[in-house]
Short mmCIF file of C-alpha atoms in Angstrom, two decimals:
data_model
loop_
_atom_site.label_atom_id
_atom_site.label_comp_id
_atom_site.label_asym_id
_atom_site.label_seq_id
_atom_site.Cartn_x
_atom_site.Cartn_y
_atom_site.Cartn_z
CA MET A 1 135.43 8.86 -11.44
CA HIS A 2 137.79 6.44 -13.27
CA THR A 3 137.22 2.80 -11.82
CA PRO A 4 139.10 -0.98 -12.11
CA HIS A 5 135.14 -1.88 -13.80
CA ASP A 6 135.73 0.91 -16.50
CA GLU A 7 139.33 0.05 -17.18
CA GLN A 8 138.01 -3.76 -17.94
CA ALA A 9 135.44 -2.85 -20.12
CA GLY A 10 138.27 -0.50 -22.16
CA LYS A 11 140.45 -3.20 -22.23
CA ALA A 12 137.30 -5.34 -23.55
CA LEU A 13 136.38 -3.01 -26.05
CA GLU A 14 139.83 -2.51 -27.32
CA PHE A 15 140.38 -6.20 -27.92
CA PHE A 16 136.85 -6.54 -29.18
CA ARG A 17 137.71 -3.77 -31.65
CA GLU A 18 141.17 -5.56 -32.87
CA VAL A 19 139.40 -8.78 -33.43
CA ASN A 20 136.47 -7.54 -35.75
CA LEU A 21 139.39 -5.37 -37.88
CA GLU A 22 140.78 -8.82 -38.37
CA LEU A 23 138.16 -10.47 -39.53
CA ALA A 24 137.21 -7.12 -41.64
CA ASN A 25 140.56 -7.74 -42.79
CA LEU A 26 140.14 -11.27 -43.59
CA LYS A 27 136.83 -10.88 -45.25
CA SER A 28 138.25 -8.14 -47.91
CA ILE A 29 140.97 -10.70 -48.66
CA ARG A 30 138.39 -13.73 -49.35
CA ASN A 31 136.54 -11.16 -51.08
CA LEU A 32 139.45 -9.89 -53.35
CA LEU A 33 140.47 -13.74 -54.29
CA ALA A 34 137.15 -14.14 -55.22
CA TRP A 35 136.57 -10.68 -57.42
CA ASP A 36 140.24 -11.94 -59.14
CA GLN A 37 138.58 -15.08 -59.63
CA GLU A 38 135.57 -13.62 -61.37
CA THR A 39 138.20 -11.36 -63.31
CA VAL A 40 141.44 -11.63 -64.57
CA MET A 41 142.58 -14.78 -62.95
CA PRO A 42 144.18 -16.91 -65.28
CA PRO A 43 141.92 -20.37 -66.02
CA ALA A 44 144.51 -22.72 -65.00
CA GLY A 45 144.41 -21.10 -61.24
CA GLY A 46 140.99 -22.21 -60.11
CA ARG A 47 142.53 -25.15 -58.35
CA PHE A 48 144.86 -23.64 -55.94
CA ARG A 49 142.37 -20.72 -55.45
CA ALA A 50 140.01 -23.34 -54.55
CA GLY A 51 142.72 -24.17 -51.61
CA GLN A 52 143.59 -20.48 -50.88
CA SER A 53 139.59 -19.38 -50.19
CA ALA A 54 139.41 -22.16 -48.23
CA THR A 55 142.53 -21.38 -45.93
CA VAL A 56 141.19 -17.80 -45.31
CA ALA A 57 137.84 -18.92 -44.84
CA ALA A 58 139.08 -20.97 -42.04
CA LEU A 59 140.90 -18.24 -40.52
CA SER A 60 138.32 -16.08 -40.31
CA HIS A 61 136.10 -18.68 -38.89
CA GLN A 62 138.66 -19.56 -36.36
CA LYS A 63 139.22 -16.00 -35.15
CA LEU A 64 135.40 -15.55 -34.91
CA THR A 65 134.68 -18.34 -32.97
CA ASP A 66 137.57 -18.36 -30.71
CA PRO A 67 136.31 -19.10 -26.89
CA ARG A 68 138.32 -15.77 -25.86
CA TYR A 69 136.14 -13.23 -28.04
CA GLY A 70 133.31 -15.03 -26.81
CA ALA A 71 134.42 -14.36 -23.05
CA ILE A 72 134.39 -10.44 -24.41
CA LEU A 73 131.19 -10.39 -25.78
CA GLU A 74 129.61 -11.32 -22.20
CA GLN A 75 131.62 -8.98 -20.57
CA LEU A 76 130.58 -6.19 -22.71
CA GLU A 77 127.23 -6.89 -22.90
CA GLU A 78 126.73 -6.56 -18.92
CA ALA A 79 128.73 -3.58 -19.27
CA ASP A 80 127.25 0.19 -18.75
CA GLU A 81 129.67 2.04 -20.00
CA LEU A 82 129.06 1.68 -23.45
CA ASP A 83 127.09 4.35 -25.83
CA GLU A 84 124.58 3.11 -28.33
CA ARG A 85 126.92 2.69 -31.17
CA GLU A 86 129.06 0.53 -29.21
CA ARG A 87 126.10 -1.83 -28.04
CA ILE A 88 124.99 -2.16 -31.54
CA ASN A 89 128.23 -3.49 -32.48
CA VAL A 90 127.93 -5.86 -29.69
CA ARG A 91 124.72 -7.29 -30.43
CA GLU A 92 125.64 -7.60 -34.42
CA ALA A 93 128.85 -9.22 -33.25
CA ARG A 94 127.17 -11.89 -30.80
CA ARG A 95 124.74 -12.64 -33.73
CA ASP A 96 127.35 -13.67 -36.09
CA TYR A 97 129.43 -15.29 -33.28
CA ASP A 98 126.31 -17.62 -32.29
CA ARG A 99 125.37 -18.51 -35.88
CA ALA A 100 129.52 -19.03 -36.31
CA THR A 101 130.01 -21.35 -33.61
CA ARG A 102 127.27 -23.70 -34.93
CA VAL A 103 129.11 -24.11 -38.00
CA PRO A 104 132.23 -26.67 -37.81
CA GLU A 105 135.69 -25.45 -39.09
CA SER A 106 135.67 -28.41 -41.63
CA LEU A 107 132.62 -27.55 -43.02
CA VAL A 108 133.19 -24.03 -43.36
CA ARG A 109 136.75 -24.76 -45.45
CA GLU A 110 134.58 -27.59 -47.61
CA LEU A 111 132.21 -25.15 -48.59
CA ALA A 112 135.02 -22.03 -49.62
CA GLU A 113 136.57 -25.07 -51.12
CA THR A 114 133.77 -26.68 -53.06
CA THR A 115 132.12 -23.10 -53.68
CA SER A 116 135.34 -21.91 -55.77
CA MET A 117 136.12 -25.24 -57.99
CA ALA A 118 131.84 -25.34 -58.61
CA TYR A 119 132.41 -21.64 -60.13
CA ASP A 120 135.09 -22.62 -62.52
CA CYS A 121 132.98 -25.64 -63.97
CA TRP A 122 129.72 -23.60 -63.88
CA VAL A 123 131.80 -20.66 -66.28
CA GLU A 124 132.96 -23.16 -68.70
CA ALA A 125 129.57 -25.09 -68.24
CA ARG A 126 127.62 -22.39 -69.03
CA ASN A 127 129.93 -21.11 -72.07
CA ASP A 128 128.91 -24.72 -73.73
CA SER A 129 125.59 -25.00 -72.44
CA ASP A 130 126.63 -28.59 -70.91
CA LEU A 131 124.72 -29.11 -67.48
CA GLU A 132 125.61 -32.43 -67.12
CA SER A 133 129.32 -31.45 -66.40
CA PHE A 134 127.82 -29.26 -63.70
CA LEU A 135 125.44 -31.61 -62.03
CA PRO A 136 127.91 -33.43 -59.54
CA TRP A 137 129.39 -29.83 -58.33
CA LEU A 138 125.75 -28.45 -57.92
CA GLU A 139 124.99 -32.09 -56.43
CA LYS A 140 128.02 -31.49 -53.95
CA VAL A 141 127.10 -27.28 -53.09
CA ILE A 142 123.70 -28.51 -52.02
CA HIS A 143 124.44 -31.31 -50.17
CA LEU A 144 126.63 -29.34 -48.35
CA ALA A 145 123.93 -25.78 -48.01
CA ARG A 146 121.83 -28.52 -46.56
CA LYS A 147 124.42 -29.82 -43.63
CA LYS A 148 124.97 -25.66 -42.72
CA ALA A 149 121.16 -25.42 -42.56
CA ALA A 150 120.99 -28.10 -40.26
CA CYS A 151 123.52 -26.54 -38.22
CA LEU A 152 122.04 -22.79 -38.27
CA CYS A 153 118.28 -23.80 -38.13
CA GLU A 154 116.20 -22.66 -35.31
CA THR A 155 112.74 -22.97 -36.75
CA ASP A 156 110.97 -25.91 -38.49
CA ASN A 157 112.11 -24.90 -42.11
CA PRO A 158 115.82 -25.47 -42.98
CA TYR A 159 115.76 -22.97 -45.59
CA ASP A 160 114.61 -20.40 -42.92
CA ALA A 161 118.84 -20.53 -42.39
CA MET A 162 119.57 -19.87 -45.62
CA LEU A 163 117.40 -16.46 -45.29
CA GLU A 164 118.73 -15.65 -42.50
CA GLU A 165 122.04 -15.44 -43.78
CA TYR A 166 121.04 -12.53 -46.44
CA GLU A 167 118.26 -11.00 -44.93
CA PRO A 168 118.39 -11.19 -41.12
CA GLY A 169 114.87 -11.73 -39.08
CA LEU A 170 113.11 -12.96 -42.20
CA THR A 171 111.68 -16.45 -42.02
CA VAL A 172 109.56 -18.58 -44.73
CA ALA A 173 106.61 -17.78 -42.79
CA GLU A 174 106.84 -14.31 -43.50
CA LEU A 175 108.18 -14.39 -47.19
CA ASP A 176 105.35 -16.66 -48.71
CA PRO A 177 102.83 -14.33 -48.01
CA LEU A 178 104.42 -11.17 -49.18
CA LEU A 179 105.61 -12.89 -52.68
CA GLY A 180 102.06 -14.73 -52.32
CA ALA A 181 100.58 -11.15 -52.61
CA LEU A 182 102.61 -10.26 -55.42
CA ARG A 183 102.96 -13.16 -58.41
CA PRO A 184 99.05 -12.61 -59.20
CA GLY A 185 99.12 -8.97 -59.52
CA LEU A 186 102.65 -9.58 -61.46
CA SER A 187 101.14 -12.23 -63.63
CA LEU A 188 97.47 -10.39 -64.58
CA LEU A 189 99.58 -6.90 -65.04
CA THR A 190 102.01 -8.93 -67.50
CA GLU A 191 98.89 -10.63 -69.60
CA GLU A 192 97.29 -7.14 -69.50
CA ILE A 193 100.40 -5.41 -70.97
CA LEU A 194 101.51 -8.14 -73.52
CA THR A 195 97.66 -7.83 -75.32
CA SER A 196 97.88 -4.22 -75.33
CA PRO A 197 97.73 -3.17 -78.82
CA TYR A 198 100.55 -0.21 -78.10
CA GLN A 199 103.32 -1.96 -77.99
CA PRO A 200 106.73 -0.12 -78.08
CA ASP A 201 109.25 -0.98 -81.31
CA GLU A 202 111.55 -3.30 -79.62
CA SER A 203 114.03 -2.33 -82.13
CA LEU A 204 114.92 0.29 -81.23
CA LEU A 205 117.64 -0.53 -78.84
CA LYS A 206 119.40 -3.40 -81.43
CA GLY A 207 121.91 -2.33 -83.75
CA GLU A 208 125.79 -2.02 -83.98
CA PHE A 209 127.02 -0.28 -80.69
CA PRO A 210 130.90 -0.59 -79.92
CA GLN A 211 131.96 -1.77 -76.56
CA VAL A 212 134.62 1.37 -76.41
CA GLU A 213 131.63 3.52 -76.41
CA GLN A 214 129.31 2.12 -74.18
CA MET A 215 131.96 1.95 -72.01
CA GLU A 216 132.67 5.67 -72.22
CA LEU A 217 128.63 6.31 -71.55
CA GLY A 218 128.52 4.35 -68.78
CA ARG A 219 131.58 5.29 -67.08
CA ALA A 220 130.03 8.99 -67.65
CA VAL A 221 126.64 8.37 -65.87
CA VAL A 222 127.96 6.88 -63.07
CA SER A 223 130.25 9.60 -62.34
CA ALA A 224 127.50 11.88 -62.40
CA MET A 225 125.89 9.63 -59.97
CA GLY A 226 128.54 9.72 -57.32
CA TYR A 227 130.68 6.87 -58.19
CA GLN A 228 134.23 7.87 -56.58
CA TRP A 229 136.94 6.39 -59.22
CA GLU A 230 139.52 6.90 -56.84
CA ALA A 231 138.07 4.25 -54.36
CA GLY A 232 136.14 2.00 -57.33
CA ARG A 233 137.07 -0.17 -60.31
CA LEU A 234 134.93 -1.01 -63.80
CA ASP A 235 135.85 -4.36 -64.95
CA LEU A 236 134.10 -7.41 -67.04
CA SER A 237 132.94 -10.76 -65.83
CA PRO A 238 130.51 -13.35 -67.13
CA HIS A 239 128.43 -12.28 -64.29
CA PRO A 240 127.84 -8.68 -63.41
CA PHE A 241 128.54 -7.97 -59.81
CA CYS A 242 129.91 -5.61 -57.48
CA THR A 243 132.79 -6.43 -54.54
CA GLY A 244 133.32 -4.29 -51.47
CA LEU A 245 136.79 -4.76 -49.83
CA THR A 246 136.73 -1.91 -48.00
CA PRO A 247 134.51 1.84 -48.43
CA HIS A 248 137.55 2.89 -50.22
CA ASP A 249 138.15 0.02 -52.18
CA VAL A 250 134.84 -1.11 -54.30
CA ARG A 251 135.06 -3.10 -57.73
CA ILE A 252 131.88 -3.26 -59.69
CA THR A 253 131.71 -5.30 -63.53
CA THR A 254 129.44 -5.43 -66.04
CA ARG A 255 129.31 -7.66 -69.46
CA TYR A 256 128.28 -6.04 -72.85
CA SER A 257 126.30 -6.71 -76.20
CA GLU A 258 127.34 -4.93 -78.99
CA GLY A 259 124.16 -5.81 -80.48
CA ASP A 260 122.29 -4.11 -77.68
CA LEU A 261 122.86 -1.35 -75.99
CA SER A 262 120.68 -1.94 -72.68
CA VAL A 263 122.92 -4.94 -71.56
CA GLY A 264 126.11 -2.74 -70.87
CA LEU A 265 124.19 0.68 -69.98
CA PHE A 266 121.57 -0.74 -67.24
CA GLY A 267 124.00 -2.84 -65.85
CA ILE A 268 126.76 -0.79 -65.26
CA ILE A 269 124.02 1.85 -63.27
CA HIS A 270 122.85 -1.46 -61.25
CA GLU A 271 125.92 -2.19 -60.72
CA ALA A 272 126.87 1.19 -59.78
CA GLY A 273 124.10 1.33 -57.12
CA HIS A 274 125.58 -1.72 -55.39
CA GLY A 275 128.49 0.63 -55.42
CA LEU A 276 127.43 3.52 -53.79
CA TYR A 277 126.56 1.95 -50.99
CA GLU A 278 129.52 0.38 -50.47
CA GLN A 279 131.53 3.55 -50.81
CA GLY A 280 129.13 5.31 -48.36
CA LEU A 281 129.91 3.04 -45.09
CA ASP A 282 131.40 5.48 -42.98
CA ALA A 283 135.24 4.25 -43.18
CA HIS A 284 136.13 6.01 -39.83
CA ARG A 285 134.36 2.98 -38.24
CA PHE A 286 136.03 -0.22 -40.59
CA GLY A 287 135.81 -3.36 -38.46
CA GLU A 288 132.65 -2.20 -36.73
CA PRO A 289 129.55 -3.87 -37.98
CA THR A 290 128.19 -0.33 -38.13
CA CYS A 291 130.37 -0.02 -41.17
CA GLU A 292 128.59 -3.22 -42.72
CA THR A 293 125.74 -3.27 -44.92
CA ILE A 294 122.48 -4.21 -43.83
CA SER A 295 121.19 -7.20 -46.18
CA LEU A 296 120.98 -8.20 -49.34
CA GLY A 297 117.39 -6.46 -49.42
CA ILE A 298 118.38 -3.25 -48.94
CA HIS A 299 121.63 -3.84 -51.29
CA GLU A 300 119.60 -4.61 -53.86
CA SER A 301 117.01 -1.92 -53.04
CA GLN A 302 120.36 0.71 -53.94
CA SER A 303 120.73 -0.89 -57.37
CA ARG A 304 116.84 -1.12 -58.68
CA LEU A 305 116.16 2.55 -56.99
CA TRP A 306 119.11 4.21 -59.41
CA GLU A 307 118.56 1.67 -62.27
CA ILE A 308 115.04 1.40 -62.47
CA TYR A 309 113.60 4.51 -60.75
CA VAL A 310 115.91 6.50 -61.60
CA ALA A 311 117.96 5.39 -64.98
CA ARG A 312 114.44 4.33 -66.72
CA GLY A 313 112.76 7.75 -65.90
CA ARG A 314 111.91 10.49 -68.37
CA PRO A 315 113.45 13.08 -65.94
CA PHE A 316 117.15 11.19 -66.34
CA TRP A 317 116.58 10.97 -69.98
CA GLN A 318 115.61 14.67 -70.95
CA TYR A 319 119.32 15.04 -69.75
CA TRP A 320 121.27 12.02 -71.06
CA TYR A 321 119.43 11.17 -74.47
CA GLY A 322 121.12 14.13 -76.01
CA ARG A 323 124.32 12.39 -74.89
CA LEU A 324 123.40 8.82 -75.94
CA ARG A 325 122.37 10.56 -79.22
CA ARG A 326 126.36 11.55 -79.30
CA ALA A 327 127.87 8.54 -78.62
CA PHE A 328 125.82 6.62 -81.07
CA PRO A 329 125.54 8.80 -84.24
CA GLY A 330 122.46 7.77 -86.22
CA SER A 331 121.14 5.48 -84.00
CA PHE A 332 118.45 7.54 -82.33
CA SER A 333 118.71 10.79 -84.27
CA ALA A 334 115.26 10.03 -85.90
CA THR A 335 113.67 8.86 -82.43
CA PRO A 336 111.64 10.60 -80.36
CA LEU A 337 112.13 10.85 -76.80
CA GLU A 338 108.74 8.77 -75.48
CA GLU A 339 109.67 6.39 -78.06
CA PHE A 340 112.61 5.83 -76.65
CA LEU A 341 111.06 5.54 -72.89
CA ARG A 342 108.86 3.24 -73.94
CA ALA A 343 111.67 0.74 -75.38
CA ILE A 344 113.75 0.71 -72.45
CA ASN A 345 110.53 0.30 -70.24
CA GLN A 346 108.98 -2.44 -72.66
CA VAL A 347 107.56 -5.33 -71.21
CA ARG A 348 108.37 -8.74 -72.81
CA PRO A 349 109.11 -12.07 -71.13
CA SER A 350 112.35 -13.12 -71.12
CA LEU A 351 114.89 -16.49 -70.59
CA ILE A 352 117.39 -14.39 -68.92
CA ARG A 353 116.45 -12.54 -65.37
CA VAL A 354 119.04 -9.95 -65.38
CA ASP A 355 117.92 -9.09 -69.23
CA ALA A 356 113.90 -8.70 -67.59
CA ASP A 357 112.00 -5.98 -67.54
CA GLU A 358 110.37 -4.52 -64.16
CA VAL A 359 107.39 -6.47 -64.16
CA THR A 360 108.40 -10.10 -65.29
CA TYR A 361 111.47 -9.98 -63.37
CA GLY A 362 109.50 -10.56 -60.13
CA LEU A 363 108.49 -13.97 -61.45
CA HIS A 364 111.83 -14.81 -61.94
CA VAL A 365 112.56 -14.68 -58.52
CA ILE A 366 109.46 -16.19 -57.75
CA MET A 367 110.57 -19.51 -59.08
CA ARG A 368 113.38 -19.41 -58.07
CA TYR A 369 112.67 -19.06 -54.57
CA GLU A 370 110.52 -21.86 -54.86
CA ILE A 371 113.13 -24.27 -56.35
CA GLU A 372 115.78 -23.08 -53.45
CA LYS A 373 113.24 -24.08 -50.82
CA SER A 374 112.65 -27.26 -52.80
CA PHE A 375 116.17 -28.03 -52.36
CA PHE A 376 115.91 -28.02 -48.06
CA ASP A 377 111.69 -28.91 -47.81
CA GLY A 378 110.54 -31.11 -50.68
CA GLY A 379 114.25 -32.73 -51.38
CA LEU A 380 114.64 -32.25 -54.82
CA GLU A 381 117.63 -33.12 -56.20
CA ALA A 382 120.32 -31.60 -58.53
CA LYS A 383 119.47 -33.74 -61.35
CA ASP A 384 115.60 -32.94 -61.63
CA VAL A 385 116.35 -29.51 -61.33
CA GLU A 386 116.55 -28.52 -65.04
CA GLU A 387 113.19 -30.56 -65.41
CA VAL A 388 111.20 -28.61 -62.69
CA TRP A 389 113.06 -25.00 -63.66
CA ASN A 390 111.41 -25.30 -67.59
CA GLN A 391 108.25 -26.32 -66.34
CA LYS A 392 108.18 -23.25 -64.00
CA MET A 393 109.54 -20.76 -66.84
CA LYS A 394 106.83 -22.28 -69.04
CA GLU A 395 104.06 -21.64 -66.47
CA TYR A 396 105.30 -18.15 -65.26
CA LEU A 397 106.25 -16.48 -68.20
CA ASN A 398 105.33 -18.96 -71.14
CA LEU A 399 108.71 -19.66 -72.29
CA THR A 400 110.98 -22.97 -72.87
CA PRO A 401 114.46 -22.32 -72.48
CA PRO A 402 116.21 -24.19 -75.45
CA ASP A 403 119.39 -24.62 -73.83
CA ALA A 404 120.83 -24.62 -70.39
CA ALA A 405 122.79 -21.95 -70.80
CA ARG A 406 119.36 -19.74 -71.38
CA GLY A 407 117.71 -21.72 -68.46
CA VAL A 408 118.75 -23.46 -65.22
CA LEU A 409 122.89 -22.57 -66.12
CA GLN A 410 122.34 -19.12 -66.26
CA ASP A 411 122.68 -17.28 -63.02
CA VAL A 412 126.56 -17.70 -61.09
CA HIS A 413 124.81 -18.13 -57.68
CA TRP A 414 124.28 -21.42 -56.91
CA SER A 415 127.71 -22.50 -57.51
CA LEU A 416 128.70 -20.20 -55.23
CA GLY A 417 126.60 -21.36 -52.65
CA LEU A 418 124.63 -18.66 -52.34
CA LEU A 419 121.12 -20.07 -51.92
CA GLY A 420 118.68 -17.84 -49.67
CA TYR A 421 120.11 -15.28 -51.87
CA PHE A 422 117.58 -14.57 -54.75
CA PRO A 423 114.38 -13.49 -52.79
CA THR A 424 116.33 -10.40 -51.73
CA TYR A 425 116.22 -9.10 -55.45
CA LEU A 426 112.30 -9.08 -55.42
CA LEU A 427 112.73 -7.90 -51.55
CA GLY A 428 115.02 -5.00 -52.52
CA THR A 429 112.47 -4.07 -55.38
CA VAL A 430 110.17 -3.84 -52.89
CA TYR A 431 112.14 -1.32 -50.73
CA ALA A 432 113.35 0.42 -53.44
CA ASN A 433 109.49 1.53 -54.74
CA GLN A 434 109.28 2.64 -51.38
CA LEU A 435 112.60 4.75 -50.49
CA TYR A 436 112.46 6.41 -53.70
CA GLU A 437 108.55 8.11 -53.07
CA GLN A 438 109.84 9.11 -49.58
CA ALA A 439 112.87 10.61 -51.65
CA ARG A 440 110.59 12.02 -53.56
CA ARG A 441 108.24 13.71 -50.95
CA GLU A 442 111.56 14.39 -48.95
CA ILE A 443 114.02 16.30 -51.59
CA PRO A 444 112.48 19.43 -52.67
CA ASP A 445 112.22 18.93 -56.60
CA LEU A 446 114.11 15.63 -56.92
CA GLU A 447 112.89 15.01 -60.53
CA GLY A 448 113.75 18.67 -61.56
CA SER A 449 117.67 18.41 -59.96
CA ILE A 450 117.52 14.70 -62.37
CA ALA A 451 116.60 16.52 -65.23
CA ARG A 452 119.34 18.96 -65.31
CA GLY A 453 121.52 16.06 -64.62
CA GLU A 454 121.47 16.41 -60.89
CA MET A 455 122.15 13.27 -58.85
CA LEU A 456 124.14 14.18 -56.43
CA GLU A 457 121.28 15.19 -53.92
CA LEU A 458 119.50 12.33 -54.10
CA LEU A 459 123.00 10.55 -53.18
CA GLY A 460 123.04 12.71 -49.91
CA TRP A 461 119.71 11.60 -49.32
CA LEU A 462 120.78 7.84 -49.72
CA ARG A 463 123.82 8.14 -47.64
CA ASP A 464 122.18 9.56 -44.71
CA LYS A 465 119.56 7.48 -44.68
CA VAL A 466 120.51 4.13 -45.85
CA HIS A 467 124.45 3.92 -46.19
CA ARG A 468 125.91 5.52 -43.22
CA PRO A 469 123.58 3.28 -40.49
CA GLY A 470 125.68 0.34 -41.27
CA ARG A 471 124.36 -2.62 -39.33
CA THR A 472 122.31 -0.30 -37.05
CA TRP A 473 118.72 -1.84 -37.70
CA ASN A 474 117.70 -4.89 -40.06
CA ALA A 475 115.85 -4.09 -43.41
CA SER A 476 112.41 -4.16 -41.80
CA GLN A 477 112.76 -1.78 -39.38
CA LEU A 478 115.07 0.75 -41.74
CA VAL A 479 112.59 0.90 -44.46
CA GLU A 480 109.31 1.78 -41.52
CA ARG A 481 111.70 4.24 -40.03
CA ILE A 482 112.55 6.16 -43.33
CA THR A 483 108.97 5.88 -45.17
CA GLY A 484 106.93 5.45 -41.68
CA ARG A 485 105.40 1.87 -42.75
CA PRO A 486 106.87 -1.87 -43.46
CA PRO A 487 107.36 -2.91 -46.64
CA ASP A 488 104.55 -3.01 -48.76
CA PRO A 489 104.07 -5.27 -51.91
CA ASP A 490 100.74 -3.50 -52.87
CA ALA A 491 102.37 -0.26 -52.85
CA PHE A 492 104.98 -1.61 -55.02
CA LEU A 493 101.98 -3.52 -57.41
CA ARG A 494 100.45 0.36 -57.44
CA HIS A 495 103.60 1.72 -58.73
CA LEU A 496 103.68 -0.70 -61.62
CA GLN A 497 100.23 -0.90 -62.54
CA GLU A 498 100.29 3.46 -62.76
CA LYS A 499 103.22 3.10 -64.40
CA TYR A 500 102.65 0.73 -67.31
CA GLY A 501 99.11 1.75 -67.35
CA GLU A 502 99.94 5.11 -69.03
CA LEU A 503 102.85 3.92 -71.20
CA TYR A 504 100.81 0.66 -72.37
CA ARG A 505 97.40 2.69 -72.27
CA LEU A 506 95.56 0.49 -70.16
CA ASP A 507 91.75 0.65 -68.52
#
């Protein structure tokens, strides 16, 4: 029997959905502005883009913090008529609302405007290796991030508020022991590998690789992975990234080096992993939290799974090595597949995080995490960042950056205010290890299919297990539901020890 209470709940749900759709549209617009700025916007447009970004951010904040929306959330939380999906949407919307209402609109606007201008300065500063020109902007970004953390923090450590932005539910108290368990193992394995007499030929991936042929090969690979071009793009940017506007409009970017094949190819595959996640969200639910990605750690798990566990594995190249040879005649004609595999999996400390190998990559992330924490709990200031950065590079990787471009200026994140983002890269790698191992257990002859160039079955498994649920669970819950155990750094270390023990013939 239909009751007035049912009608009230129905109207509340309708209003709830309208607001969330408007919020999703505003987020898409802001993402589009950012994508445009990082790819094709004329350089002189930066000053006006900052104002545009700030306006959209403020509009979104106003919509999200509207007291009428808060009242609707309260009404829906008390309603008995909601199904499970609707309750999940309300739960996640409540989280977003509570966080947003603790941050004043003036700070939201200032952050958006500042980071838009800081990004443009970072691009020029990195190109010129001119840290001094960027330091005033970095100082402003850190100052505003601290103000935001002070508004949001619910623990003794203000950095927890930044982690919550990207990996909901995660705290420093949980992350410190996880990363602490990884660092000694990564350092020891790196040392063992570097002292092994069985080193790959580093020159195999160097040569002359025209950009056009690299683009064609990369597009062919990600097409086979299942990337939908009618719902996606591939462009160039100073720092590779993926932007999802909607599940039907996903943009990925990369950069190329005509002297090093691995930069562009693996960059495309990595970003396509992100793009597949965005395209795999349930488009029928656009505007609902159940059509949003769970966390940046889960996002990174998708890119690392495709880049590391698929594209650097023997089954993948059993199919694609012939295509590679045809794309670059003469470059690999005399190179056996086994030597090529050793080359693309070589371990060699690198100055640049995005070019780092699977073993040393985690050390790059840990040092950035430690620096970011010091912005919030150690009083580290912008003027001292380069000194601390270079000290940690020497301690962790035994390298000294020759300039700021290959040191503290290499990453875009701080210019965009993305403090708290870096740890998700290593978390995603840990998640990816467990997810891929579970996929191998559940998909008969998975690697045989990959060796035949067939990767859509793996994509289908990820669609079902990871993509379509949206924000139904947090990252740790999702990993445990899929694999039967919580995120396990020891399992990741065992994977590295087994893989590289074989490649480098370690005892």
